[in-house]
PDB file of C-alpha atoms and ligand atoms in Angstrom:
ATOM      1  CA  MET A  30       0.000   0.000   0.000  1.00 86.00           C
ATOM      2  CA  ILE A  31       1.563   3.259  -1.152  1.00 94.00           C
ATOM      3  CA  GLU A  32       1.298   6.110   1.371  1.00 96.00           C
ATOM      4  CA  ALA A  33       3.422   8.848  -0.194  1.00 98.00           C
ATOM      5  CA  VAL A  34       4.528  10.211  -3.544  1.00 98.00           C
ATOM      6  CA  ILE A  35       7.937  11.887  -3.711  1.00 98.00           C
ATOM      7  CA  PHE A  36       8.492  14.249  -6.633  1.00 98.00           C
ATOM      8  CA  ASP A  37      11.653  15.415  -8.295  1.00 98.00           C
ATOM      9  CA  LEU A  38      11.372  19.102  -9.238  1.00 95.00           C
ATOM     10  CA  ASP A  39      13.447  20.101 -12.286  1.00 92.00           C
ATOM     11  CA  GLY A  40      12.114  18.401 -15.400  1.00 94.00           C
ATOM     12  CA  THR A  41       9.435  16.518 -13.449  1.00 97.00           C
ATOM     13  CA  LEU A  42       7.137  19.085 -11.834  1.00 97.00           C
ATOM     14  CA  ALA A  43       8.149  21.755 -14.355  1.00 94.00           C
ATOM     15  CA  GLU A  44      10.369  22.040 -17.428  1.00 91.00           C
ATOM     16  CA  THR A  45      12.812  24.330 -15.697  1.00 89.00           C
ATOM     17  CA  GLU A  46      16.042  23.352 -17.388  1.00 87.00           C
ATOM     18  CA  GLU A  47      15.820  25.934 -20.173  1.00 88.00           C
ATOM     19  CA  ILE A  48      15.344  28.636 -17.557  1.00 90.00           C
ATOM     20  CA  HIS A  49      18.324  27.342 -15.604  1.00 91.00           C
ATOM     21  CA  ARG A  50      20.413  27.362 -18.798  1.00 94.00           C
ATOM     22  CA  GLY A  51      19.416  30.933 -19.627  1.00 93.00           C
ATOM     23  CA  ALA A  52      20.221  32.030 -16.069  1.00 95.00           C
ATOM     24  CA  PHE A  53      23.684  30.438 -16.233  1.00 97.00           C
ATOM     25  CA  ASN A  54      24.397  32.255 -19.507  1.00 97.00           C
ATOM     26  CA  ARG A  55      23.210  35.590 -18.138  1.00 97.00           C
ATOM     27  CA  ALA A  56      25.345  35.157 -15.019  1.00 98.00           C
ATOM     28  CA  PHE A  57      28.376  34.361 -17.192  1.00 97.00           C
ATOM     29  CA  ALA A  58      27.791  37.529 -19.220  1.00 98.00           C
ATOM     30  CA  ASP A  59      27.169  39.644 -16.106  1.00 97.00           C
ATOM     31  CA  LEU A  60      30.509  38.524 -14.658  1.00 96.00           C
ATOM     32  CA  GLY A  61      32.321  39.259 -17.905  1.00 96.00           C
ATOM     33  CA  LEU A  62      32.842  35.639 -18.907  1.00 96.00           C
ATOM     34  CA  GLU A  63      32.664  34.592 -22.555  1.00 95.00           C
ATOM     35  CA  TRP A  64      31.221  31.173 -21.727  1.00 96.00           C
ATOM     36  CA  ARG A  65      27.987  30.205 -23.372  1.00 97.00           C
ATOM     37  CA  TRP A  66      26.128  26.946 -22.743  1.00 97.00           C
ATOM     38  CA  ASP A  67      24.023  25.877 -25.741  1.00 95.00           C
ATOM     39  CA  VAL A  68      21.415  23.112 -25.645  1.00 90.00           C
ATOM     40  CA  PRO A  69      23.663  20.176 -26.712  1.00 91.00           C
ATOM     41  CA  LEU A  70      26.362  21.222 -24.227  1.00 95.00           C
ATOM     42  CA  TYR A  71      23.831  21.716 -21.427  1.00 94.00           C
ATOM     43  CA  ARG A  72      22.371  18.277 -22.109  1.00 90.00           C
ATOM     44  CA  GLU A  73      25.864  16.861 -21.473  1.00 91.00           C
ATOM     45  CA  LEU A  74      26.452  19.088 -18.437  1.00 94.00           C
ATOM     46  CA  LEU A  75      23.171  17.960 -16.855  1.00 88.00           C
ATOM     47  CA  LYS A  76      24.834  14.607 -16.210  1.00 87.00           C
ATOM     48  CA  VAL A  77      26.609  16.492 -13.397  1.00 91.00           C
ATOM     49  CA  THR A  78      24.009  17.260 -10.730  1.00 86.00           C
ATOM     50  CA  GLY A  79      24.110  20.509  -8.767  1.00 88.00           C
ATOM     51  CA  GLY A  80      24.816  23.952 -10.218  1.00 92.00           C
ATOM     52  CA  LYS A  81      28.130  24.554  -8.460  1.00 94.00           C
ATOM     53  CA  GLU A  82      29.332  21.056  -9.340  1.00 94.00           C
ATOM     54  CA  ARG A  83      28.294  21.644 -12.979  1.00 96.00           C
ATOM     55  CA  ILE A  84      30.258  24.893 -13.208  1.00 97.00           C
ATOM     56  CA  ALA A  85      33.314  23.241 -11.625  1.00 97.00           C
ATOM     57  CA  HIS A  86      33.098  20.334 -14.058  1.00 97.00           C
ATOM     58  CA  PHE A  87      32.853  22.738 -17.003  1.00 97.00           C
ATOM     59  CA  ILE A  88      35.900  24.711 -15.826  1.00 97.00           C
ATOM     60  CA  THR A  89      38.101  21.676 -15.164  1.00 96.00           C
ATOM     61  CA  THR A  90      37.190  19.914 -18.426  1.00 96.00           C
ATOM     62  CA  ASN A  91      38.267  23.109 -20.219  1.00 94.00           C
ATOM     63  CA  GLY A  92      41.607  23.122 -18.418  1.00 95.00           C
ATOM     64  CA  GLY A  93      40.728  25.868 -15.938  1.00 93.00           C
ATOM     65  CA  ASP A  94      41.109  26.250 -12.196  1.00 92.00           C
ATOM     66  CA  ALA A  95      37.854  25.539 -10.340  1.00 92.00           C
ATOM     67  CA  ASP A  96      38.229  28.117  -7.559  1.00 96.00           C
ATOM     68  CA  PRO A  97      35.462  27.412  -5.005  1.00 96.00           C
ATOM     69  CA  ALA A  98      35.023  31.092  -4.020  1.00 97.00           C
ATOM     70  CA  PHE A  99      34.597  32.181  -7.638  1.00 96.00           C
ATOM     71  CA  ILE A 100      32.205  29.315  -8.352  1.00 97.00           C
ATOM     72  CA  ALA A 101      30.150  30.238  -5.287  1.00 96.00           C
ATOM     73  CA  GLU A 102      29.925  33.866  -6.456  1.00 96.00           C
ATOM     74  CA  LEU A 103      28.959  32.818  -9.956  1.00 97.00           C
ATOM     75  CA  HIS A 104      26.385  30.350  -8.696  1.00 96.00           C
ATOM     76  CA  LYS A 105      24.881  32.946  -6.363  1.00 96.00           C
ATOM     77  CA  ALA A 106      24.478  35.337  -9.297  1.00 97.00           C
ATOM     78  CA  LYS A 107      22.880  32.601 -11.378  1.00 96.00           C
ATOM     79  CA  THR A 108      20.455  31.669  -8.581  1.00 93.00           C
ATOM     80  CA  ALA A 109      19.357  35.305  -8.189  1.00 94.00           C
ATOM     81  CA  ILE A 110      18.677  35.543 -11.929  1.00 94.00           C
ATOM     82  CA  TYR A 111      16.835  32.216 -11.960  1.00 91.00           C
ATOM     83  CA  THR A 112      14.613  32.926  -8.970  1.00 89.00           C
ATOM     84  CA  GLY A 113      13.793  36.359 -10.393  1.00 90.00           C
ATOM     85  CA  LEU A 114      12.769  34.850 -13.719  1.00 88.00           C
ATOM     86  CA  VAL A 115      10.647  32.169 -12.095  1.00 86.00           C
ATOM     87  CA  ALA A 116       8.978  34.456  -9.580  1.00 83.00           C
ATOM     88  CA  SER A 117       8.144  37.129 -12.161  1.00 81.00           C
ATOM     89  CA  GLY A 118       7.064  35.107 -15.179  1.00 66.00           C
ATOM     90  CA  GLY A 119       6.041  31.922 -13.491  1.00 69.00           C
ATOM     91  CA  VAL A 120       7.084  28.558 -14.823  1.00 85.00           C
ATOM     92  CA  PRO A 121       3.982  26.422 -15.249  1.00 88.00           C
ATOM     93  CA  LEU A 122       3.702  22.934 -13.817  1.00 94.00           C
ATOM     94  CA  ARG A 123       3.866  20.284 -16.524  1.00 95.00           C
ATOM     95  CA  PRO A 124       0.470  19.260 -17.928  1.00 96.00           C
ATOM     96  CA  GLY A 125      -0.990  16.499 -15.782  1.00 97.00           C
ATOM     97  CA  ILE A 126       0.939  17.341 -12.606  1.00 97.00           C
ATOM     98  CA  LYS A 127      -1.725  19.458 -10.901  1.00 95.00           C
ATOM     99  CA  ALA A 128      -4.472  16.883 -11.534  1.00 97.00           C
ATOM    100  CA  PHE A 129      -2.253  14.093 -10.177  1.00 98.00           C
ATOM    101  CA  ILE A 130      -1.338  16.126  -7.086  1.00 97.00           C
ATOM    102  CA  ASP A 131      -4.997  16.916  -6.423  1.00 97.00           C
ATOM    103  CA  ALA A 132      -6.008  13.260  -6.832  1.00 97.00           C
ATOM    104  CA  ALA A 133      -3.213  12.066  -4.534  1.00 97.00           C
ATOM    105  CA  ARG A 134      -4.154  14.583  -1.843  1.00 97.00           C
ATOM    106  CA  ALA A 135      -7.822  13.624  -2.122  1.00 97.00           C
ATOM    107  CA  ARG A 136      -6.759  10.001  -1.570  1.00 96.00           C
ATOM    108  CA  GLY A 137      -4.886  11.040   1.569  1.00 97.00           C
ATOM    109  CA  LEU A 138      -1.386  10.364   0.245  1.00 97.00           C
ATOM    110  CA  ALA A 139       1.508  12.358   1.659  1.00 98.00           C
ATOM    111  CA  LEU A 140       3.402  14.451  -0.907  1.00 98.00           C
ATOM    112  CA  ALA A 141       7.068  15.356  -0.755  1.00 98.00           C
ATOM    113  CA  ILE A 142       9.846  16.879  -2.858  1.00 98.00           C
ATOM    114  CA  ALA A 143      13.290  15.316  -3.306  1.00 98.00           C
ATOM    115  CA  THR A 144      15.394  17.571  -5.473  1.00 96.00           C
ATOM    116  CA  THR A 145      18.980  18.471  -6.207  1.00 90.00           C
ATOM    117  CA  THR A 146      18.097  22.128  -6.574  1.00 87.00           C
ATOM    118  CA  SER A 147      18.456  24.578  -3.691  1.00 85.00           C
ATOM    119  CA  ALA A 148      15.787  25.867  -1.298  1.00 89.00           C
ATOM    120  CA  PRO A 149      15.446  29.368  -2.879  1.00 86.00           C
ATOM    121  CA  ASN A 150      14.792  27.792  -6.293  1.00 85.00           C
ATOM    122  CA  ILE A 151      12.102  25.522  -4.840  1.00 91.00           C
ATOM    123  CA  GLU A 152      10.424  28.438  -3.071  1.00 91.00           C
ATOM    124  CA  ALA A 153      10.472  30.562  -6.243  1.00 87.00           C
ATOM    125  CA  LEU A 154       9.000  27.879  -8.436  1.00 90.00           C
ATOM    126  CA  LEU A 155       6.355  26.366  -6.183  1.00 93.00           C
ATOM    127  CA  GLY A 156       5.388  29.697  -4.603  1.00 91.00           C
ATOM    128  CA  SER A 157       4.698  30.955  -8.109  1.00 89.00           C
ATOM    129  CA  ALA A 158       3.030  27.803  -9.485  1.00 89.00           C
ATOM    130  CA  LEU A 159       0.985  26.757  -6.416  1.00 91.00           C
ATOM    131  CA  GLY A 160       0.717  29.982  -4.422  1.00 90.00           C
ATOM    132  CA  PRO A 161       2.135  31.044  -1.054  1.00 91.00           C
ATOM    133  CA  ASP A 162       0.581  28.060   0.748  1.00 94.00           C
ATOM    134  CA  TRP A 163       2.510  25.503  -1.298  1.00 95.00           C
ATOM    135  CA  ARG A 164       4.053  23.987   1.851  1.00 96.00           C
ATOM    136  CA  GLU A 165       0.598  22.654   2.707  1.00 96.00           C
ATOM    137  CA  VAL A 166       0.785  20.637  -0.503  1.00 97.00           C
ATOM    138  CA  PHE A 167       4.404  19.549   0.032  1.00 98.00           C
ATOM    139  CA  PRO A 168       5.046  19.539   3.801  1.00 96.00           C
ATOM    140  CA  VAL A 169       8.253  17.512   3.378  1.00 98.00           C
ATOM    141  CA  VAL A 170      10.987  18.962   1.169  1.00 97.00           C
ATOM    142  CA  GLY A 171      14.481  17.584   0.660  1.00 97.00           C
ATOM    143  CA  ALA A 172      16.787  20.008  -1.176  1.00 94.00           C
ATOM    144  CA  GLY A 173      20.242  19.617  -2.638  1.00 87.00           C
ATOM    145  CA  ASP A 174      21.846  21.913  -0.087  1.00 87.00           C
ATOM    146  CA  MET A 175      20.543  19.826   2.841  1.00 92.00           C
ATOM    147  CA  VAL A 176      22.538  16.684   2.053  1.00 93.00           C
ATOM    148  CA  ALA A 177      26.180  15.727   1.563  1.00 92.00           C
ATOM    149  CA  ARG A 178      25.843  13.965  -1.776  1.00 94.00           C
ATOM    150  CA  LYS A 179      23.529  14.922  -4.619  1.00 92.00           C
ATOM    151  CA  LYS A 180      21.679  12.501  -6.921  1.00 94.00           C
ATOM    152  CA  PRO A 181      22.433   9.806  -8.089  1.00 95.00           C
ATOM    153  CA  ALA A 182      23.363   9.253  -4.418  1.00 96.00           C
ATOM    154  CA  PRO A 183      20.320   8.292  -2.302  1.00 97.00           C
ATOM    155  CA  ASP A 184      20.941  11.007   0.352  1.00 98.00           C
ATOM    156  CA  VAL A 185      18.051  13.333  -0.469  1.00 98.00           C
ATOM    157  CA  TYR A 186      15.641  10.383  -0.630  1.00 98.00           C
ATOM    158  CA  ASP A 187      16.958   9.047   2.673  1.00 98.00           C
ATOM    159  CA  LEU A 188      16.314  12.474   4.210  1.00 98.00           C
ATOM    160  CA  VAL A 189      12.770  12.674   2.859  1.00 98.00           C
ATOM    161  CA  LEU A 190      11.970   9.116   3.990  1.00 98.00           C
ATOM    162  CA  ARG A 191      13.141   9.974   7.514  1.00 98.00           C
ATOM    163  CA  GLU A 192      10.955  13.085   7.596  1.00 98.00           C
ATOM    164  CA  LEU A 193       7.977  11.204   6.210  1.00 98.00           C
ATOM    165  CA  GLY A 194       8.566   8.439   8.744  1.00 98.00           C
ATOM    166  CA  LEU A 195       7.888   5.853   6.047  1.00 98.00           C
ATOM    167  CA  ALA A 196       9.717   2.812   4.716  1.00 97.00           C
ATOM    168  CA  PRO A 197      10.828   3.193   1.080  1.00 97.00           C
ATOM    169  CA  GLU A 198       8.435   0.507  -0.166  1.00 94.00           C
ATOM    170  CA  ARG A 199       5.519   2.630   1.094  1.00 96.00           C
ATOM    171  CA  CYS A 200       6.538   5.409  -1.292  1.00 97.00           C
ATOM    172  CA  VAL A 201       6.748   6.035  -5.012  1.00 97.00           C
ATOM    173  CA  ALA A 202       9.138   8.495  -6.654  1.00 98.00           C
ATOM    174  CA  VAL A 203       8.371  10.474  -9.807  1.00 98.00           C
ATOM    175  CA  GLU A 204      11.552  11.308 -11.706  1.00 98.00           C
ATOM    176  CA  ASP A 205      12.479  12.422 -15.239  1.00 96.00           C
ATOM    177  CA  SER A 206      16.196  11.617 -15.442  1.00 95.00           C
ATOM    178  CA  ARG A 207      18.627   8.757 -15.107  1.00 95.00           C
ATOM    179  CA  ASN A 208      20.337  10.317 -12.072  1.00 94.00           C
ATOM    180  CA  GLY A 209      16.952  10.728 -10.414  1.00 97.00           C
ATOM    181  CA  VAL A 210      15.901   7.147 -11.085  1.00 97.00           C
ATOM    182  CA  LEU A 211      19.221   5.894  -9.724  1.00 97.00           C
ATOM    183  CA  ALA A 212      18.926   8.030  -6.568  1.00 97.00           C
ATOM    184  CA  ALA A 213      15.423   6.824  -5.736  1.00 98.00           C
ATOM    185  CA  ARG A 214      16.301   3.211  -6.408  1.00 97.00           C
ATOM    186  CA  ALA A 215      19.433   3.442  -4.296  1.00 97.00           C
ATOM    187  CA  ALA A 216      17.178   4.512  -1.418  1.00 97.00           C
ATOM    188  CA  GLY A 217      14.840   1.593  -2.147  1.00 96.00           C
ATOM    189  CA  VAL A 218      12.024   3.720  -3.539  1.00 97.00           C
ATOM    190  CA  PRO A 219      10.304   2.420  -6.702  1.00 96.00           C
ATOM    191  CA  VAL A 220      10.053   4.949  -9.525  1.00 97.00           C
ATOM    192  CA  ILE A 221       7.554   6.195 -12.068  1.00 97.00           C
ATOM    193  CA  ALA A 222       9.652   7.855 -14.793  1.00 97.00           C
ATOM    194  CA  VAL A 223       8.247  10.694 -16.911  1.00 97.00           C
ATOM    195  CA  ARG A 224      10.327  11.821 -19.863  1.00 94.00           C
ATOM    196  CA  SER A 225      11.183  15.510 -20.175  1.00 93.00           C
ATOM    197  CA  THR A 226      12.846  17.736 -22.768  1.00 87.00           C
ATOM    198  CA  TYR A 227      16.339  17.209 -21.451  1.00 86.00           C
ATOM    199  CA  SER A 228      15.996  13.558 -20.444  1.00 84.00           C
ATOM    200  CA  SER A 229      14.684  12.332 -23.804  1.00 80.00           C
ATOM    201  CA  GLY A 230      17.809  10.250 -24.353  1.00 85.00           C
ATOM    202  CA  ASP A 231      18.289   9.009 -20.786  1.00 90.00           C
ATOM    203  CA  ASP A 232      18.269   5.336 -19.866  1.00 94.00           C
ATOM    204  CA  LEU A 233      15.313   5.173 -17.471  1.00 95.00           C
ATOM    205  CA  SER A 234      15.187   1.390 -17.369  1.00 92.00           C
ATOM    206  CA  GLY A 235      15.501   1.284 -13.573  1.00 93.00           C
ATOM    207  CA  ALA A 236      11.991   2.691 -13.298  1.00 95.00           C
ATOM    208  CA  ALA A 237       9.025   0.448 -12.542  1.00 93.00           C
ATOM    209  CA  VAL A 238       6.874   2.429 -14.977  1.00 93.00           C
ATOM    210  CA  GLU A 239       7.947   4.771 -17.764  1.00 94.00           C
ATOM    211  CA  LEU A 240       5.669   7.418 -19.266  1.00 95.00           C
ATOM    212  CA  PRO A 241       6.283   9.725 -22.253  1.00 94.00           C
ATOM    213  CA  ASP A 242       4.858  12.698 -20.314  1.00 94.00           C
ATOM    214  CA  CYS A 243       3.092  13.639 -17.069  1.00 97.00           C
ATOM    215  CA  GLU A 244      -0.416  13.429 -18.485  1.00 96.00           C
ATOM    216  CA  GLY A 245      -0.373   9.676 -18.013  1.00 95.00           C
ATOM    217  CA  LEU A 246       0.139   9.976 -14.247  1.00 97.00           C
ATOM    218  CA  SER A 247      -2.742   8.449 -12.288  1.00 95.00           C
ATOM    219  CA  LEU A 248      -3.409   6.834  -8.934  1.00 94.00           C
ATOM    220  CA  ASN A 249      -4.002   3.531 -10.741  1.00 92.00           C
ATOM    221  CA  LEU A 250      -0.319   3.479 -11.654  1.00 92.00           C
ATOM    222  CA  LEU A 251       0.610   3.307  -7.983  1.00 90.00           C
ATOM    223  CA  THR A 252      -0.850  -0.199  -7.780  1.00 83.00           C
ATOM    224  CA  GLN A 253       1.421  -1.320 -10.623  1.00 81.00           C
ATOM    225  CA  VAL A 254       4.596  -0.371  -8.819  1.00 83.00           C
ATOM    226  CA  THR A 255       6.182  -3.409  -7.222  1.00 68.00           C
ATOM    227  CA  PRO A 256       8.299  -2.755  -4.153  1.00 61.00           C
ATOM    228  CA  LEU A 257      11.970  -3.224  -4.996  1.00 57.00           C
ATOM    229  CA  SER A 258      12.315  -5.554  -2.031  1.00 50.00           C
ATOM    230  CA  LEU A 259       9.964  -8.040  -3.727  1.00 49.00           C
ATOM    231  CA  ARG A 260      11.930  -8.133  -6.955  1.00 45.00           C
ATOM    232  CA  SER A 261      14.424 -10.804  -7.806  1.00 39.00           C
TER     233      SER A 261
HETATM  234 MG1   MG B  14      14.807  16.067 -12.846  1.00 55.54          MG
END
């Protein structure tokens, strides 16, 4: 019996990656850097989870010196740009997400977030998409800056499971990327995978169910998810 649904944020609840990419590029320009991340490059860079880690990876693979203080400054500038964009324009939830959330709440399921992104980004997006009372919808939130290791490590899922007070087999994760699927599975949580713009080429085979988009999400799917502990 499933008692909670744990959602990834970027790519799953909303197609935020293009806004992240634009914010990185604006921060680079604002700090006088000539770097520019186009879509094919960003698709590669997304294999590194966490904004600061992604910048560091980009610098070192281009032969540069990944100075932590500079990366922190750059990432702070990017986060300010991103949260401003999200809070002003609003990034819509993916089609199908709101209906699924409403149905899950009506059924009495607990809802949680397990994301690699940072707390200000979560607040900006969900405050804009769901309104100021969004914490009533998602009382448990695990963010990237609350744990030692980001996805594909299980840390953020372990944190959310502790706060929910539930065993992993009582929960289902909704994820759009390979790193997300791996993180949930490493924590013992079965996964419904929903493809997104940037994860179209990802191997999502670790998921119990794979959907082309979020419009196929339904409570019926939860009964099809076999606890990992029961698998051979
Ligand atoms: Mg994602």
